[in-house]
Coordinates of C-alpha atoms in Angstrom, one line a residue:
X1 CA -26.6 13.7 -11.3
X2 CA -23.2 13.1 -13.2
X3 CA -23.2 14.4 -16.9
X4 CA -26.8 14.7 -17.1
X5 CA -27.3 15.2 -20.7
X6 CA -26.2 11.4 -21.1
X7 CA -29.2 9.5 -19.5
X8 CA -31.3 12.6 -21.3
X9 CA -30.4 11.2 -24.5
X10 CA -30.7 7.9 -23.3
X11 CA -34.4 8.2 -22.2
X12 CA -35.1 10.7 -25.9
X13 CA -33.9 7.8 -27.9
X14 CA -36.3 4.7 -25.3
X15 CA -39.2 7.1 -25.8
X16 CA -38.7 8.5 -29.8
X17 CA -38.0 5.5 -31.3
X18 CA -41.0 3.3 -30.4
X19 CA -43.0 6.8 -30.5
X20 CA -41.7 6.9 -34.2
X21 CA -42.8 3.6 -34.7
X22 CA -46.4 3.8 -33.4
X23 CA -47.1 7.2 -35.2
X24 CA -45.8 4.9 -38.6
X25 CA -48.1 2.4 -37.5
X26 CA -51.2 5.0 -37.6
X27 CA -50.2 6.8 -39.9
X28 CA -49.2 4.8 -43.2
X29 CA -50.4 1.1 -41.3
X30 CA -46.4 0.6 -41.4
X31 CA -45.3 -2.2 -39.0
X32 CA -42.6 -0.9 -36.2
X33 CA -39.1 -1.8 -37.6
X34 CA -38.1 -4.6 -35.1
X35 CA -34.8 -2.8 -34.7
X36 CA -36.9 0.8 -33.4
X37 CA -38.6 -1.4 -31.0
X38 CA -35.3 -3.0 -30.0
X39 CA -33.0 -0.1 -29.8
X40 CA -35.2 1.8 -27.7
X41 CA -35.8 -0.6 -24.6
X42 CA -31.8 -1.1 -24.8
X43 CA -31.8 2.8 -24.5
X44 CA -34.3 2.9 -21.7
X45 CA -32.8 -0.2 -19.8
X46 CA -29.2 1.6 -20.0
X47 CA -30.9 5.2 -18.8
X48 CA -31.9 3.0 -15.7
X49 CA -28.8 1.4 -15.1
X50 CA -27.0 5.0 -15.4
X51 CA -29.4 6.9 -12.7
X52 CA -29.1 4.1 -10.5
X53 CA -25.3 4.2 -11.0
X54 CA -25.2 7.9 -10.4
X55 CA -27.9 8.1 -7.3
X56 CA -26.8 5.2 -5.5
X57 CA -24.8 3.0 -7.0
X58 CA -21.6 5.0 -6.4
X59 CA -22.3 5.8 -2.6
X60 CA -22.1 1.7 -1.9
X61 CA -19.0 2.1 -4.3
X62 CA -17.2 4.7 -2.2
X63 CA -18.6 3.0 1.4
X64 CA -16.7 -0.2 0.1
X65 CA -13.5 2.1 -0.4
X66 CA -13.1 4.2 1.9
X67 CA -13.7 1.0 4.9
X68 CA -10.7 -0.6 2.5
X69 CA -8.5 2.7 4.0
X70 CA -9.3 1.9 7.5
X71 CA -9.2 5.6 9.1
X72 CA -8.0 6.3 12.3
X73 CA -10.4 9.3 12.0
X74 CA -7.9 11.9 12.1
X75 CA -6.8 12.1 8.7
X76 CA -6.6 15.4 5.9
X77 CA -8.2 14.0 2.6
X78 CA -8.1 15.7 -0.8
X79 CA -11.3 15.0 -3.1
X80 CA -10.6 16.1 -6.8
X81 CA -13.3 17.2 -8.3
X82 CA -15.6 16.9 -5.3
X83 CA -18.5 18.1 -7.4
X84 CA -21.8 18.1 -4.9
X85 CA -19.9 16.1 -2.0
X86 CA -20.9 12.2 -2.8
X87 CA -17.5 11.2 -1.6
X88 CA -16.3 14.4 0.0
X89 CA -18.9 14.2 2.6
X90 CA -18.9 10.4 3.0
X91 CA -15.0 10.5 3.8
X92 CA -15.4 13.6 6.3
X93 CA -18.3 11.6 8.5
X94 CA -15.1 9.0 8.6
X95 CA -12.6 11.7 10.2
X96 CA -14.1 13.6 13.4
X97 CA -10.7 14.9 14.0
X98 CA -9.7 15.5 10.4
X99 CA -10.3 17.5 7.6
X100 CA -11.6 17.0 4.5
X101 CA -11.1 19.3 1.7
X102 CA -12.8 19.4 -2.1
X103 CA -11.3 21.1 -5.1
X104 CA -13.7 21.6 -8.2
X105 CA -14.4 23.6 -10.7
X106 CA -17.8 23.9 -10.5
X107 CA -19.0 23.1 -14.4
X108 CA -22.8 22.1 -14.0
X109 CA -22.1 19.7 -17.6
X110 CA -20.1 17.8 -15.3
X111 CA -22.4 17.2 -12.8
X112 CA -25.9 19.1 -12.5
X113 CA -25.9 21.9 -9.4
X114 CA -22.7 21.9 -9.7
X115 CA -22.2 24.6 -7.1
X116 CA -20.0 25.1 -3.8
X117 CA -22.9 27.0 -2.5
X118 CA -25.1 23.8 -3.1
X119 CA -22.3 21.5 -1.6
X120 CA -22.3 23.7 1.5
X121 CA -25.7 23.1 2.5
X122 CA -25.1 19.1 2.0
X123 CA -22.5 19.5 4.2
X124 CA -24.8 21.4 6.7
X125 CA -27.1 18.8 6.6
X126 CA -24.6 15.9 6.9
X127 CA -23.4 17.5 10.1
X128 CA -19.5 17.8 8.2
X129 CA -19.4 21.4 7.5
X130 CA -16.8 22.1 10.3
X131 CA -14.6 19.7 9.0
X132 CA -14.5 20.7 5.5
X133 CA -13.2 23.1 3.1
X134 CA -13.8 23.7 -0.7
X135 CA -11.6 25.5 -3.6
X136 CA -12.1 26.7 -6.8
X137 CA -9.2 25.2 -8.5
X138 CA -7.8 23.2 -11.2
X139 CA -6.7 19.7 -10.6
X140 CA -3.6 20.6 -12.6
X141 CA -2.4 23.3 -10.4
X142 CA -3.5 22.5 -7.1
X143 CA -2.9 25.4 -4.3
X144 CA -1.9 23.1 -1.7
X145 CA 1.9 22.6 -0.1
X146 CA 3.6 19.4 -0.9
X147 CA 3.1 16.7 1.1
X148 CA -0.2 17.8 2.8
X149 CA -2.8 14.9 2.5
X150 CA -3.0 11.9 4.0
X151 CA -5.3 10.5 1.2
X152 CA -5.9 11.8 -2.1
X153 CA -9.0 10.4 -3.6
X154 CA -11.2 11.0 -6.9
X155 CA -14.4 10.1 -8.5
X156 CA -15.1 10.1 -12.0
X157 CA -13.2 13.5 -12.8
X158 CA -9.8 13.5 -13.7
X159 CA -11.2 11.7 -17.4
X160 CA -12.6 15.4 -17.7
X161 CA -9.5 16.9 -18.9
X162 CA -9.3 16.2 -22.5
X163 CA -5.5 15.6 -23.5
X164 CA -3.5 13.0 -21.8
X165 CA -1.0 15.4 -20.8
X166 CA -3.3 17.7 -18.9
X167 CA -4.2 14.4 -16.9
X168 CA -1.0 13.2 -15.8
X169 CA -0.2 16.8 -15.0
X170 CA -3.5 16.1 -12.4
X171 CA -1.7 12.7 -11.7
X172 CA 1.3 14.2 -10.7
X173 CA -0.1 17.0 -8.1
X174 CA -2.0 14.3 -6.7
X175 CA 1.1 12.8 -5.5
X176 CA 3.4 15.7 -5.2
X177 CA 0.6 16.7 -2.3
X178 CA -0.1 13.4 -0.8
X179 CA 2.6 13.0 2.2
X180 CA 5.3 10.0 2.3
X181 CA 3.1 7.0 3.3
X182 CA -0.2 8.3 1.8
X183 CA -2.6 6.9 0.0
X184 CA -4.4 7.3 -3.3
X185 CA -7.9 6.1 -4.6
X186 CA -9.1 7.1 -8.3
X187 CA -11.9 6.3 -10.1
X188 CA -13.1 6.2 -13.5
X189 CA -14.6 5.7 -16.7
X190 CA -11.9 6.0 -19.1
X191 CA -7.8 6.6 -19.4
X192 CA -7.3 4.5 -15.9
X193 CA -4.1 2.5 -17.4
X194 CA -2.7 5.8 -18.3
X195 CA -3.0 6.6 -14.0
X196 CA -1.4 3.4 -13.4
X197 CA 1.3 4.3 -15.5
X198 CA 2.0 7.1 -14.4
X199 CA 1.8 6.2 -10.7
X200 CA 4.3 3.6 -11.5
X201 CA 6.2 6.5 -13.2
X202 CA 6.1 8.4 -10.3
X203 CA 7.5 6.1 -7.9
X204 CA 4.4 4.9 -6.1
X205 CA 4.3 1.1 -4.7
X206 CA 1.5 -1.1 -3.9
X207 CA 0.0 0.0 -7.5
X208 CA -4.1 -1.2 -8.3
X209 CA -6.2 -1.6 -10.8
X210 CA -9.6 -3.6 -10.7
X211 CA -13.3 -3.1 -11.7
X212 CA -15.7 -1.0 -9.2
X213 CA -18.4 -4.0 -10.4
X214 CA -21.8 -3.3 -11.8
X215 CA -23.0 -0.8 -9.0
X216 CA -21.0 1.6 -11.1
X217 CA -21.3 0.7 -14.8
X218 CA -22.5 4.4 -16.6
X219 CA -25.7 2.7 -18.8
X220 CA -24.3 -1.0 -18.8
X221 CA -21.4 -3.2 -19.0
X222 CA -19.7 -1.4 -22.0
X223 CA -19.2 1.9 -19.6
X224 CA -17.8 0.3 -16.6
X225 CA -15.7 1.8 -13.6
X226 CA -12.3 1.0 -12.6
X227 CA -10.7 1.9 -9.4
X228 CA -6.9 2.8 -9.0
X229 CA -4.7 2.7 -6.3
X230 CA -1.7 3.4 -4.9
X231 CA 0.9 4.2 -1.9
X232 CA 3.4 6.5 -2.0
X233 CA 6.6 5.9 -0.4
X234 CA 8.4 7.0 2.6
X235 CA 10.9 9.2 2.7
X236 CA 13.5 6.8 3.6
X237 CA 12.1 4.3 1.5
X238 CA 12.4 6.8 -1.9
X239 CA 16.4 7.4 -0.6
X240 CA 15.0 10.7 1.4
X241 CA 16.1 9.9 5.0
X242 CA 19.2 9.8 7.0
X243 CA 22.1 8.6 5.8
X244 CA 23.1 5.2 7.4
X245 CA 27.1 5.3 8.3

């Protein structure tokens, strides 16, 4: 489950207000306040919308994607912030001839069991484990070569790091490890004009933005996801190749 101390606090607040209300009720013969009553369905109805978002919602996200990529099947892909696998695995059952790799840092207030250990045994059980490797390592600094991936992709984790610097520094290692011609999918709650920018910045072509629809809104319409995207350019295209005479 993604952040699970949100739809916690969600469900507390559905379940203690009308709670606070009823004990009023027998206690002093108060009548609810309307706005107890009201406030906690809306709380309860946006804890819903969150565990669907987070159980399932996001797999038919990240289907939708990664078809939009068309694999050949022999592709490396980069996940940042893989967390438990959700998208990790689902790319790596796309590339029998690849590899998929998944950096993370492993903070369980991120996502809960967030462990490689745990994301090992998914992978067993998916039948991906031999075409996969995970890293301890920040997004920021990533221990990869330039130009090593075919696609870079990320799910709800770059808006993690707190200063907008720290995130375009996670911006710009996506692309400085993405080969000439590769492609980049990012998704998010929050800051996801900031990656457009600097994806523009950066040179890339073929730039996205647009809403992952209500499959993926974190407790209702207010929290919603948007998807980036972007190509980066071929070595002769960025001025990189031969000379012509």
């Amino acid at each position: 489950m993604d952040a699970p101390y949100v739809p916690t606090l969600y469900g507390a607040v559905g379940v203690g207000l009308p709670a606070w209300g009823v004990v009023s009720l027998a206690a002093d013969g108060l009548t609810p306040a309307p706005w107890a009553l009201i406030i906690g369905c809306l709380a309860l109805v946006s804890a819903g919308l969150y565990m669907y978002a987070t159980r399932r919602g996001k797999f038919v996200v990240w289907e939708r994607l990664l078809d939009e990529l068309a694999l050949r099947g022999d592709e490396r892909i980069l996940d940042l912030g893989c967390g438990r696998g959700a998208v990790l695995l689902t790319a790596a059952r796309r590339i029998p001839e690849g590899r998929a790799y998944g950096v993370d840092l492993w903070r369980s207030q991120d996502q809960s069991g967030n462990d490689p250990a745990v994301t090992e045994r998914n992978a067993q059980a998916e039948g991906v484990a031999d075409r996969m490797e995970l890293h301890t390592a920040d997004m920021t600094r990533l221990p990869f070569e330039r130009d090593r991936f075919d696609v870079v992709v990320s799910s709800l984790a770059i808006h993690n790091i707190s200063d907008p610097a720290g995130r375009a520094s996670a911006i710009e290692e996506a692309v400085r490890v993405l080969r000439p011609g590769g492609r980049l999918v990012l998704a998010d709650i929050r800051n996801t004009r900031q990656y457009g920018a600097c994806l523009q910045r950066l040179g890339l072509h073929d730039i996205t933005r647009r809403g992952a629809g209500a499959r993926m809104w974190w407790s209702g319409p207010w929290m919603p996801t948007s998807v980036v995207t972007g190509t980066k350019p071929s070595r002769v295209a960025a001025g990189e190749g031969t000379a012509r005479p």
